[in-house]
Tab-separated table of C-alpha atoms in Angstrom:
chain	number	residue	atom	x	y	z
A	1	UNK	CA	0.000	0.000	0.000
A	2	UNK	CA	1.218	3.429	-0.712
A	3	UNK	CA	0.225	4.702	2.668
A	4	UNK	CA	2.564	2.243	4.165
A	5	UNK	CA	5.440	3.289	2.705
A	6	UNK	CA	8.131	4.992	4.067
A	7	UNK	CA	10.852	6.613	1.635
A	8	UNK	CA	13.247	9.088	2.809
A	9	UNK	CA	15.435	11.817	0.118
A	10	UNK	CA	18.455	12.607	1.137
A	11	UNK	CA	20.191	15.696	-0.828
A	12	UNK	CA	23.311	17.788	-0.148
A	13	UNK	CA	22.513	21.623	0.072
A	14	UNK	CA	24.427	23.275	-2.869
A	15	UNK	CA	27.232	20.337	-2.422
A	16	UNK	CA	30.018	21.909	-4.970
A	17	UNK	CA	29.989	25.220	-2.939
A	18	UNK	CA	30.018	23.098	0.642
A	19	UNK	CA	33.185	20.945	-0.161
A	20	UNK	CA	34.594	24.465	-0.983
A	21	UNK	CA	33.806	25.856	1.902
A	22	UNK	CA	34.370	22.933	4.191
A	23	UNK	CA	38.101	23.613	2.550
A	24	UNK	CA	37.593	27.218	3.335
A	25	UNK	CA	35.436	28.451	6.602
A	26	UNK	CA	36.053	31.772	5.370
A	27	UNK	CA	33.675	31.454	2.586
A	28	UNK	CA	30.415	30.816	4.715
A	29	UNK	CA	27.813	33.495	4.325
A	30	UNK	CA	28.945	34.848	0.991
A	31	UNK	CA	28.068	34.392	-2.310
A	32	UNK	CA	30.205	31.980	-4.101
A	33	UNK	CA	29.876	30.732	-7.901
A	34	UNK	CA	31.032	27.833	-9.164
A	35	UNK	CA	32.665	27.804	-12.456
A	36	UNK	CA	32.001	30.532	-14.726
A	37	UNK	CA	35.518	32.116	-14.545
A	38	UNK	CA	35.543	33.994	-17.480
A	39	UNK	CA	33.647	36.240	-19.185
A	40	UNK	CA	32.539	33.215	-21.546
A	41	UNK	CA	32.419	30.610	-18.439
A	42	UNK	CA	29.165	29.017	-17.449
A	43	UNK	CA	27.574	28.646	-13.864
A	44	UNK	CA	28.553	25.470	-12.630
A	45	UNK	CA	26.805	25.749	-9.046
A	46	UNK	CA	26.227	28.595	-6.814
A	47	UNK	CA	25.701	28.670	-2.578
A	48	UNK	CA	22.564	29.734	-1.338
A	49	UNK	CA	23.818	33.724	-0.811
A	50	UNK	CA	24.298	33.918	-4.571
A	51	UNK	CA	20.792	32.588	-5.753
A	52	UNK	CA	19.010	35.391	-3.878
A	53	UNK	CA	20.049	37.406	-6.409
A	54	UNK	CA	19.053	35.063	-9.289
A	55	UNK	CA	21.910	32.813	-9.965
A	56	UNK	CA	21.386	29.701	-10.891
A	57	UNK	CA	23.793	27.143	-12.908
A	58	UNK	CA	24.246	26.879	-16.240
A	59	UNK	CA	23.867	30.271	-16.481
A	60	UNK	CA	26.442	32.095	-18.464
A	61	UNK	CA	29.333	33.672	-16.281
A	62	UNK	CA	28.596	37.370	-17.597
A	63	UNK	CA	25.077	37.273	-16.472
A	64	UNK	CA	25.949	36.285	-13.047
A	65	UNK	CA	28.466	39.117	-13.112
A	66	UNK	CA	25.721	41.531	-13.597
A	67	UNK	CA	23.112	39.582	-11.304
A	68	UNK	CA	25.603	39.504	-8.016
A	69	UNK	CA	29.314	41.785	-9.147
A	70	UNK	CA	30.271	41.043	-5.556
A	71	UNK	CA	30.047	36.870	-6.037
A	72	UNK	CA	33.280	35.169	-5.777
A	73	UNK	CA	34.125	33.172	-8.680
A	74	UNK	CA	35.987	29.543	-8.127
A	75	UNK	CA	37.226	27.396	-10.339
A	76	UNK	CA	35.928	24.037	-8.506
A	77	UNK	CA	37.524	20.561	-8.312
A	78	UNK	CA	35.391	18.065	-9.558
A	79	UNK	CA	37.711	15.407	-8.010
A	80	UNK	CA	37.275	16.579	-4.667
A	81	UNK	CA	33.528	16.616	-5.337
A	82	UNK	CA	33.460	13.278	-6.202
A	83	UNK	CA	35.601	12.027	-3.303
A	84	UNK	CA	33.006	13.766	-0.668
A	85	UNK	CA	30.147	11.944	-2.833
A	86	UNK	CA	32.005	8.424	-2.250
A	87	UNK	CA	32.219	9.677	1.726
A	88	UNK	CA	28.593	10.197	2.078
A	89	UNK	CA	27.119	7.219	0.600
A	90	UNK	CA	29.283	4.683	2.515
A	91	UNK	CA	28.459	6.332	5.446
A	92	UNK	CA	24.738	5.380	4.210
A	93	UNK	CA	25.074	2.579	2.915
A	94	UNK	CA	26.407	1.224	6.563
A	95	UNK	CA	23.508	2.386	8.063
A	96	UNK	CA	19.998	1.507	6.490
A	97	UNK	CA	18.984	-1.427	4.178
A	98	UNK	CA	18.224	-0.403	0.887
A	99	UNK	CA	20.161	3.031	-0.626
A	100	UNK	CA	20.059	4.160	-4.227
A	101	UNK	CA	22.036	6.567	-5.116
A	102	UNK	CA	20.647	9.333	-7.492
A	103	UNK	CA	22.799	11.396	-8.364
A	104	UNK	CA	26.385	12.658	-7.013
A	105	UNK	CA	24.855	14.650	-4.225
A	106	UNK	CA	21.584	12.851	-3.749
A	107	UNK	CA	20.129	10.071	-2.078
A	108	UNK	CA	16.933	7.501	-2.090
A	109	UNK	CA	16.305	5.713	1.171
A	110	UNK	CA	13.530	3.047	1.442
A	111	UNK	CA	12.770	2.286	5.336
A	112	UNK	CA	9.453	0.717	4.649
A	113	UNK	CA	8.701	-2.134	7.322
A	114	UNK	CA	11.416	-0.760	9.573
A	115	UNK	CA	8.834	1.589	10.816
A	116	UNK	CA	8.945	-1.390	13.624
A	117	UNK	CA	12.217	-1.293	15.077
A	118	UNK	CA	12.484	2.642	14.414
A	119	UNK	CA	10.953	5.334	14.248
A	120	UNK	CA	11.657	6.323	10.689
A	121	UNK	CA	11.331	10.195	11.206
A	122	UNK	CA	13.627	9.603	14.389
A	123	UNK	CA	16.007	7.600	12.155
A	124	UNK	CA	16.345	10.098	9.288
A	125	UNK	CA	17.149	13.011	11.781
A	126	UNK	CA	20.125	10.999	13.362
A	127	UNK	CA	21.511	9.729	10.204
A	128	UNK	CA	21.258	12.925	8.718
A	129	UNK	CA	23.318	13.950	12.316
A	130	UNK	CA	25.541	11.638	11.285
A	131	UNK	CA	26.438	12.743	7.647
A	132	UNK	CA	26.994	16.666	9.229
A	133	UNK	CA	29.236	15.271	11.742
A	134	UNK	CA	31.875	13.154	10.011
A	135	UNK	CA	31.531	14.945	6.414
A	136	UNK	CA	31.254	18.095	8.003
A	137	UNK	CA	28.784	18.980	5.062
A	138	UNK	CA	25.416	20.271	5.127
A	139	UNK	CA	22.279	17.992	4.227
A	140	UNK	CA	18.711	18.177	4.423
A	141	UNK	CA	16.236	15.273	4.267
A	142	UNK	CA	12.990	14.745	3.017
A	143	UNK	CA	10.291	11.373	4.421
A	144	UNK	CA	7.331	10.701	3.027
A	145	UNK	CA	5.033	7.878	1.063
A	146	UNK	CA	7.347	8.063	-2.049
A	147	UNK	CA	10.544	9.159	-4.268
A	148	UNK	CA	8.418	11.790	-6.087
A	149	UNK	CA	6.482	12.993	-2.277
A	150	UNK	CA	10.017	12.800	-0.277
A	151	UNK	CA	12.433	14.659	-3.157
A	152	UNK	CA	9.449	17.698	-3.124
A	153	UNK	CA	9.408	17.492	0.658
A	154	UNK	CA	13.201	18.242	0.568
A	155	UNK	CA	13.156	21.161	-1.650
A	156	UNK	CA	10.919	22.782	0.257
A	157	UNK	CA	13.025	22.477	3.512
A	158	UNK	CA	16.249	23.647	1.951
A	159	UNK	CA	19.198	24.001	3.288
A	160	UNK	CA	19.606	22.693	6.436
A	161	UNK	CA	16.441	21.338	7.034
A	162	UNK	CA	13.739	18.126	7.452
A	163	UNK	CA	10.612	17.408	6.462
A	164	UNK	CA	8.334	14.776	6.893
A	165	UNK	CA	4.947	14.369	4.610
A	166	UNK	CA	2.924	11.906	6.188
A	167	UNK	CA	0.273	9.855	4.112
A	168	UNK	CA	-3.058	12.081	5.200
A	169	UNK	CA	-0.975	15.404	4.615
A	170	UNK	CA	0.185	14.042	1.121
A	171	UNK	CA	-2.421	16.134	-0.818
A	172	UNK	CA	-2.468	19.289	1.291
A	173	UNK	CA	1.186	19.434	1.017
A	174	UNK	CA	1.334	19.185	-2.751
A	175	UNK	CA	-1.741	21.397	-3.634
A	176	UNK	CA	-0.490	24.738	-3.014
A	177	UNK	CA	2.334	24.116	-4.837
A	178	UNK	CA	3.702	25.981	-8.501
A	179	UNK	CA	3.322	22.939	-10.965
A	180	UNK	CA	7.122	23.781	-11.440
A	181	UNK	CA	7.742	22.160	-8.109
A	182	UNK	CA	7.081	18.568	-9.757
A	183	UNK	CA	10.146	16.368	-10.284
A	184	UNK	CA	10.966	16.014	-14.203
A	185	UNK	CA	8.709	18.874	-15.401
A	186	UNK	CA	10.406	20.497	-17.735
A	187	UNK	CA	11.031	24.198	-18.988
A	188	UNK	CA	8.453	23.481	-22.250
A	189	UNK	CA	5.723	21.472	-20.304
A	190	UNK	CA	5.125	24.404	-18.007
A	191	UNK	CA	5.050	27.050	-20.442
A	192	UNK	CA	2.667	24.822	-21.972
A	193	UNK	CA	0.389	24.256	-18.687
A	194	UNK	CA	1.095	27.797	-17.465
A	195	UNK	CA	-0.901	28.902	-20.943
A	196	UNK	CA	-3.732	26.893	-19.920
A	197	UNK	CA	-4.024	28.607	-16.824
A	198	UNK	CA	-2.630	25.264	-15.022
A	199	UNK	CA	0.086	26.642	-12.596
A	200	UNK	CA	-0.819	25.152	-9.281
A	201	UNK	CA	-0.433	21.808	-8.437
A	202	UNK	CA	-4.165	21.561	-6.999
A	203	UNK	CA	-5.747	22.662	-10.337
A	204	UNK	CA	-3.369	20.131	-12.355
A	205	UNK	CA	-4.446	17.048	-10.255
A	206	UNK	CA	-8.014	17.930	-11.342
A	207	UNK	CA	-7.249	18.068	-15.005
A	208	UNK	CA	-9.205	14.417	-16.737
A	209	UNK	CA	-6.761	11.703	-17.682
A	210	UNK	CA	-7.783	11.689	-21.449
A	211	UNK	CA	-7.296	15.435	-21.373
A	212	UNK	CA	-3.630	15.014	-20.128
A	213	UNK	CA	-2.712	12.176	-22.092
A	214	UNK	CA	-3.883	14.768	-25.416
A	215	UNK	CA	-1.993	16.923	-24.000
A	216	UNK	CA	1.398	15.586	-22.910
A	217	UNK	CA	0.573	11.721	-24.024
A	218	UNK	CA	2.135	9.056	-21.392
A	219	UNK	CA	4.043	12.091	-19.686
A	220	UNK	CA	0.935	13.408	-19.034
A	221	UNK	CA	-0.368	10.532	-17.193
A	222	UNK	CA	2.876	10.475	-15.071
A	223	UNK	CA	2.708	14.543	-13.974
A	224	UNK	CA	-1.240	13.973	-13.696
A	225	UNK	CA	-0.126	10.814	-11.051
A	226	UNK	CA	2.676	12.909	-9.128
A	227	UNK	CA	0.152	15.755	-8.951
A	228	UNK	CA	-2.222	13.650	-6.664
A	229	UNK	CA	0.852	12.282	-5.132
A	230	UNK	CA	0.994	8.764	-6.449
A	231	UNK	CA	4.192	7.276	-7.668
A	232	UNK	CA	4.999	3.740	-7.725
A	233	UNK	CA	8.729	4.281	-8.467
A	234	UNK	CA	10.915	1.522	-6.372
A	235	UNK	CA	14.768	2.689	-4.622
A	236	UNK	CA	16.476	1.197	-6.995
A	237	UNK	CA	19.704	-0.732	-4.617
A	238	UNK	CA	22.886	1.595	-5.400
A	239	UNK	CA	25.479	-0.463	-6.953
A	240	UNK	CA	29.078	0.205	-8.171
A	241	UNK	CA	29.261	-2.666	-11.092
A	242	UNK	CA	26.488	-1.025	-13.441
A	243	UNK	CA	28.530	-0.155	-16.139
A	244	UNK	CA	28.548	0.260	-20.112
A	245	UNK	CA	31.048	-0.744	-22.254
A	246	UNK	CA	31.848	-1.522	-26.023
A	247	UNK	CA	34.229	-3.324	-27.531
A	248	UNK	CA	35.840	-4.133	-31.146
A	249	UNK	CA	37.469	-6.953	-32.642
A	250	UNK	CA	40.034	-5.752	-35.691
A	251	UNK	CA	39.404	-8.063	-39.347
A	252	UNK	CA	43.071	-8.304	-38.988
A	253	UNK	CA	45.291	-8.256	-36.120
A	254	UNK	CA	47.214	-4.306	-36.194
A	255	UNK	CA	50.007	-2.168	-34.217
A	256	UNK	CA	48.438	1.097	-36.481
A	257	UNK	CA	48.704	3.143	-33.257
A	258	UNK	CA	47.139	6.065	-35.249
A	259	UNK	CA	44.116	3.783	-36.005
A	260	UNK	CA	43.557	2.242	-33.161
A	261	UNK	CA	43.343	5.790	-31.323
A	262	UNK	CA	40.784	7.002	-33.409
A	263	UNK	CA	39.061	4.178	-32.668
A	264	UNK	CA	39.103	4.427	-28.891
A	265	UNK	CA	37.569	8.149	-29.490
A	266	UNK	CA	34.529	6.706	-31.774
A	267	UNK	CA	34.113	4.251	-29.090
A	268	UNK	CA	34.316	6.704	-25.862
A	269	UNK	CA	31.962	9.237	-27.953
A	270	UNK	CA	29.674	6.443	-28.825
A	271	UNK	CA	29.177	5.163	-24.893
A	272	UNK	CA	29.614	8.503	-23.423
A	273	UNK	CA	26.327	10.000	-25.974
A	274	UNK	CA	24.595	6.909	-24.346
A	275	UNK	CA	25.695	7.499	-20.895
A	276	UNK	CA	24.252	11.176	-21.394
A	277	UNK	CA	20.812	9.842	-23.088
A	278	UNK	CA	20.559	8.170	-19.871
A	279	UNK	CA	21.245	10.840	-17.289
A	280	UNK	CA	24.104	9.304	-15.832
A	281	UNK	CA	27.954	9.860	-14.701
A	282	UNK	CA	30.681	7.836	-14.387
A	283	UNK	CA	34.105	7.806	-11.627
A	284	UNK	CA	35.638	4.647	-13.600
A	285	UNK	CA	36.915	4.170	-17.108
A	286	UNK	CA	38.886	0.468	-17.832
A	287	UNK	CA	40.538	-0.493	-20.622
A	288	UNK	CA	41.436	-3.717	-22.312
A	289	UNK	CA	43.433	-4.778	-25.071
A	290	UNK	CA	43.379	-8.271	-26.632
A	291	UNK	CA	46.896	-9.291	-28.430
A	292	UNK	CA	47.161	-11.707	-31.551
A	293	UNK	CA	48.024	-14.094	-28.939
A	294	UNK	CA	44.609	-13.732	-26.813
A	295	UNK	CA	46.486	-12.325	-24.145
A	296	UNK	CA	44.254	-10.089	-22.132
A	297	UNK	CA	45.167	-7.142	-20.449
A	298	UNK	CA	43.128	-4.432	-18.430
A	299	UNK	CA	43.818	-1.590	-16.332
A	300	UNK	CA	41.052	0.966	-15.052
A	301	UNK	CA	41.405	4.126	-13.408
A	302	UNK	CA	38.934	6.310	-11.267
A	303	UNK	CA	38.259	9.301	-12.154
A	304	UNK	CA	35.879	12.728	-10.711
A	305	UNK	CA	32.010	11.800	-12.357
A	306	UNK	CA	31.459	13.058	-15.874
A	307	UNK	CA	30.017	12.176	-18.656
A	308	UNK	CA	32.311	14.671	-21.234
A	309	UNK	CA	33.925	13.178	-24.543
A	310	UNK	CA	36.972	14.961	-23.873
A	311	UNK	CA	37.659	13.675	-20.404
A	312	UNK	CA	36.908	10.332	-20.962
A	313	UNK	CA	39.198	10.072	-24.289
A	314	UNK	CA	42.127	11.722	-22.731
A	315	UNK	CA	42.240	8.860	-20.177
A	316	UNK	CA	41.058	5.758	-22.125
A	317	UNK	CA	44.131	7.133	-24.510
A	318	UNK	CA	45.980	7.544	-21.761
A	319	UNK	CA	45.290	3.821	-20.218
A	320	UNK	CA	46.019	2.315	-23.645
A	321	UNK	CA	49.780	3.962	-23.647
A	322	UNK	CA	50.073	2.832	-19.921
A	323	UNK	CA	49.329	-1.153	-21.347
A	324	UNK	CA	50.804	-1.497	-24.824
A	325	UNK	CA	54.166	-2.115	-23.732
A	326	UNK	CA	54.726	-5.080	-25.610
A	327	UNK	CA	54.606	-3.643	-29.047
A	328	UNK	CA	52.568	-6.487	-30.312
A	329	UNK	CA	49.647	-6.983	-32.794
A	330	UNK	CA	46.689	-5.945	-31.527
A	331	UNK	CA	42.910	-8.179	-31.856
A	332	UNK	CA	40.872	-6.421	-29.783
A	333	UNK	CA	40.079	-3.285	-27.592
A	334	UNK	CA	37.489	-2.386	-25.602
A	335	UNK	CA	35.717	0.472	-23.396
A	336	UNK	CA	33.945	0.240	-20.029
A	337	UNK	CA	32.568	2.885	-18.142
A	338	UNK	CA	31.187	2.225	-14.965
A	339	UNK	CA	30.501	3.364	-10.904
A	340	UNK	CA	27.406	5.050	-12.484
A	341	UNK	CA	25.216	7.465	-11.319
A	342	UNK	CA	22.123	9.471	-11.840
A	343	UNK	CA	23.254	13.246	-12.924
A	344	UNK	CA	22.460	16.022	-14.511
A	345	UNK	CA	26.200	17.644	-15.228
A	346	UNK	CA	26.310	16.700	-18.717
A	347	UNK	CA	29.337	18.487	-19.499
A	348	UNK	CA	31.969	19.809	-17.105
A	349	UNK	CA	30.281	23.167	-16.366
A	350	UNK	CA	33.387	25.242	-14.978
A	351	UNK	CA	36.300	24.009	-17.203
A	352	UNK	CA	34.246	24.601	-20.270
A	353	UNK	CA	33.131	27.739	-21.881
A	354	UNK	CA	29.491	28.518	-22.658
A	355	UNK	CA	30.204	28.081	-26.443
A	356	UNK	CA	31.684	24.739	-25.368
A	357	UNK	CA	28.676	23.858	-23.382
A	358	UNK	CA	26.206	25.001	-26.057
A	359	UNK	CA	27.996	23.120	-29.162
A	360	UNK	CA	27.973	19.489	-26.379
A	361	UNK	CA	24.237	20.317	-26.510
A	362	UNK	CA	23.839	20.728	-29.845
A	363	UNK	CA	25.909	17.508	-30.527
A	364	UNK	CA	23.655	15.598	-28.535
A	365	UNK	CA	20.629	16.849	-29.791
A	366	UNK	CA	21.465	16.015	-33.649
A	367	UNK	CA	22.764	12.187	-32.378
A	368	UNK	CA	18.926	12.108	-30.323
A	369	UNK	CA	17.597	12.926	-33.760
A	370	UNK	CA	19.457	11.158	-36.522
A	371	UNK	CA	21.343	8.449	-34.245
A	372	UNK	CA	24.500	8.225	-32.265
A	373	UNK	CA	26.784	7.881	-35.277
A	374	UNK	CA	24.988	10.690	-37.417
A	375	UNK	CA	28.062	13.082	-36.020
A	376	UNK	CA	31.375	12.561	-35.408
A	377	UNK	CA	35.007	13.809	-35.024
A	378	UNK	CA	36.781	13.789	-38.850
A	379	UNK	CA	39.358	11.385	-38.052
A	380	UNK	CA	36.913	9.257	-36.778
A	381	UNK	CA	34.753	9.280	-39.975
A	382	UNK	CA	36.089	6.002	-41.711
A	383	UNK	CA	35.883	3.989	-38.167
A	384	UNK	CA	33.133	1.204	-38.341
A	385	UNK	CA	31.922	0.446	-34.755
């Protein structure tokens, strides 16, 4: 029963900017951007000081000049971001029994039955004690009926806060709510609702089925379901060996080091576009090259969570100089990407520039359209995956 369930979202308040200042007390209270260094930057994150005067990532750096001149601008350090992800979720994942992890600095908890042995609200407010004490970062938790109920809960508490939505408050909690609150309504969809005169959550939940399903087809049905507070969604269990991968056997067996590298960027670009189409990161790349011999050798490295063509075929280039040593004929190499997680940092906001940003968008949007292989780097062209 959806009444019976008891789901708890965990998320970091403005996590980039808190490992920052964690690094750097003297930072608290002011407004601090993320990224966006120069003048053609983009907005990787901002802390909470900055967004009362609009900020917001992804915007570009000379905007959020002019919104708050008085910000101050970091670089960021996506490894150390990465490293304080991996701190929070084993502290987690010691502590309840069934933990996905949604993105780098988020959380799904499902305590359902345990309700028992603890009190769940009593539960989430001393794990979430925990987290502040050995991280040292700030956290705020949402517990309610389900992922869609708990994430909303969360966002309205933020930063530094708790909330918990029981079952019978479900529906007065939602109602008053901008329709822009919803997890996974997009920028389009509420233009499109807002025009209809659909901008609270309460009217939207009263909207028919068949009118929503005209409307929005089976999207529709899922933000006409989240409106009334249902979601049937399950915590998916975190684990570090999803992965994807590719891998290509040569027609004949080859030491063309020029080929073979332009092969190892048609295959990154080819499994990173999918990574993106998924929403998801990766903190592990691993190689392997098959000699004519059918020797197998591998070597992996971690690395901070992206999802970026460029990062990922620096180091799977780099790995493949680190194993051919042997200077034998190649049959085989292959790609694996893995320690995945939900996120929405598509490209690496504050080491690229907002043209940078705009033409990884743009890439992605003709591959969505004509296929994953409908675009491609020129030395790539001739490559056969």
């Amino acid at each position: 029963m959806l009444k019976d369930k008891h789901i708890i979202h965990m998320d970091q308040d403005a996590f980039f900017v808190s490992v920052e200042v964690r690094k750097n007390p003297e930072l608290i209270g002011k407004p601090v951007i993320i990224g966006g260094s120069s003048e053609r930057g983009v907005v990787a994150s901002c802390s909470y000081e900055a967004r009362k005067f609009g900020v917001h990532s992804a915007m570009p750096a000379r905007m959020a000049k002019q919104l708050c001149p008085h910000a101050i601008f970091l670089r960021g350090n996506m490894d150390e971001y990465s490293k304080a992800s991996h701190e929070i979720t084993d502290i987690l994942k010691e502590r309840v029994p069934l933990i996905e992890k949604a993105s780098i600095d988020e959380h799904y908890i499902d305590m359902t039955g345990m309700d028992r042995f603890h009190g769940c609200m009593k539960y989430a407010h001393e794990l979430r004690a925990t987290v502040i004490k050995e991280t040292g970062l700030p956290i705020s938790f949402g517990l309610s009926v389900n992922k869609t109920v708990s994430k909303m809960a969360t966002n309205e508490c933020k930063p530094n806060g708790e909330l918990n939505i029981e079952y019978p408050g479900v529906v007065p909690f939602l109602n008053p709510l901008s329709i822009r609150k919803i997890p996974g309504l997009g920028e389009k969809t509420f233009i499109k609702l807002s025009d209809m005169g659909i901008k609270k959550i309460e009217t939207l939940s009263q909207v028919p089925i068949d009118h929503m399903t005209a409307l929005l087809g089976k999207n529709g049905l899922s933000l006409l379901q989240k409106s009334k507070g249902i979601d049937f969604s399950p915590v998916i269990p975190y684990s570090e060996a999803k992965s994807i991968g590719t891998q290509s056997t040569f027609k004949s067996d080859s030491i063309d080091i020029v080929m073979i590298g332009n092969l190892l960027t048609a295959m990154v670009m080819d499994i990173a576009f999918q990574l993106r189409e998924q929403k998801k990161l990766c903190a592990c790349i691993t190689l392997t090259i098959r000699y004519s011999d059918f020797e197998d050798v591998t070597r992996q490295a971690s690395i901070p969570y992206t999802a970026l063509d460029s990062v990922l075929i620096a180091k799977a280039k780099d790995l493949f100089r680190q194993l051919f040593q042997k200077r034998k004929l190649i049959r085989l190499v292959g790609v694996r990407l893995s320690n995945l997680v939900t996120g929405f940092e598509q490209i690496d906001l504050y080491s690229q520039s907002e043209e940078q940003y705009s033409l990884y968008q743009a890439l992605d949007k003709i591959r969505h359209r004509f296929g994953s292989k409908s675009i491609a780097i020129a030395s790539t062209m001739n490559i056969n995956l």
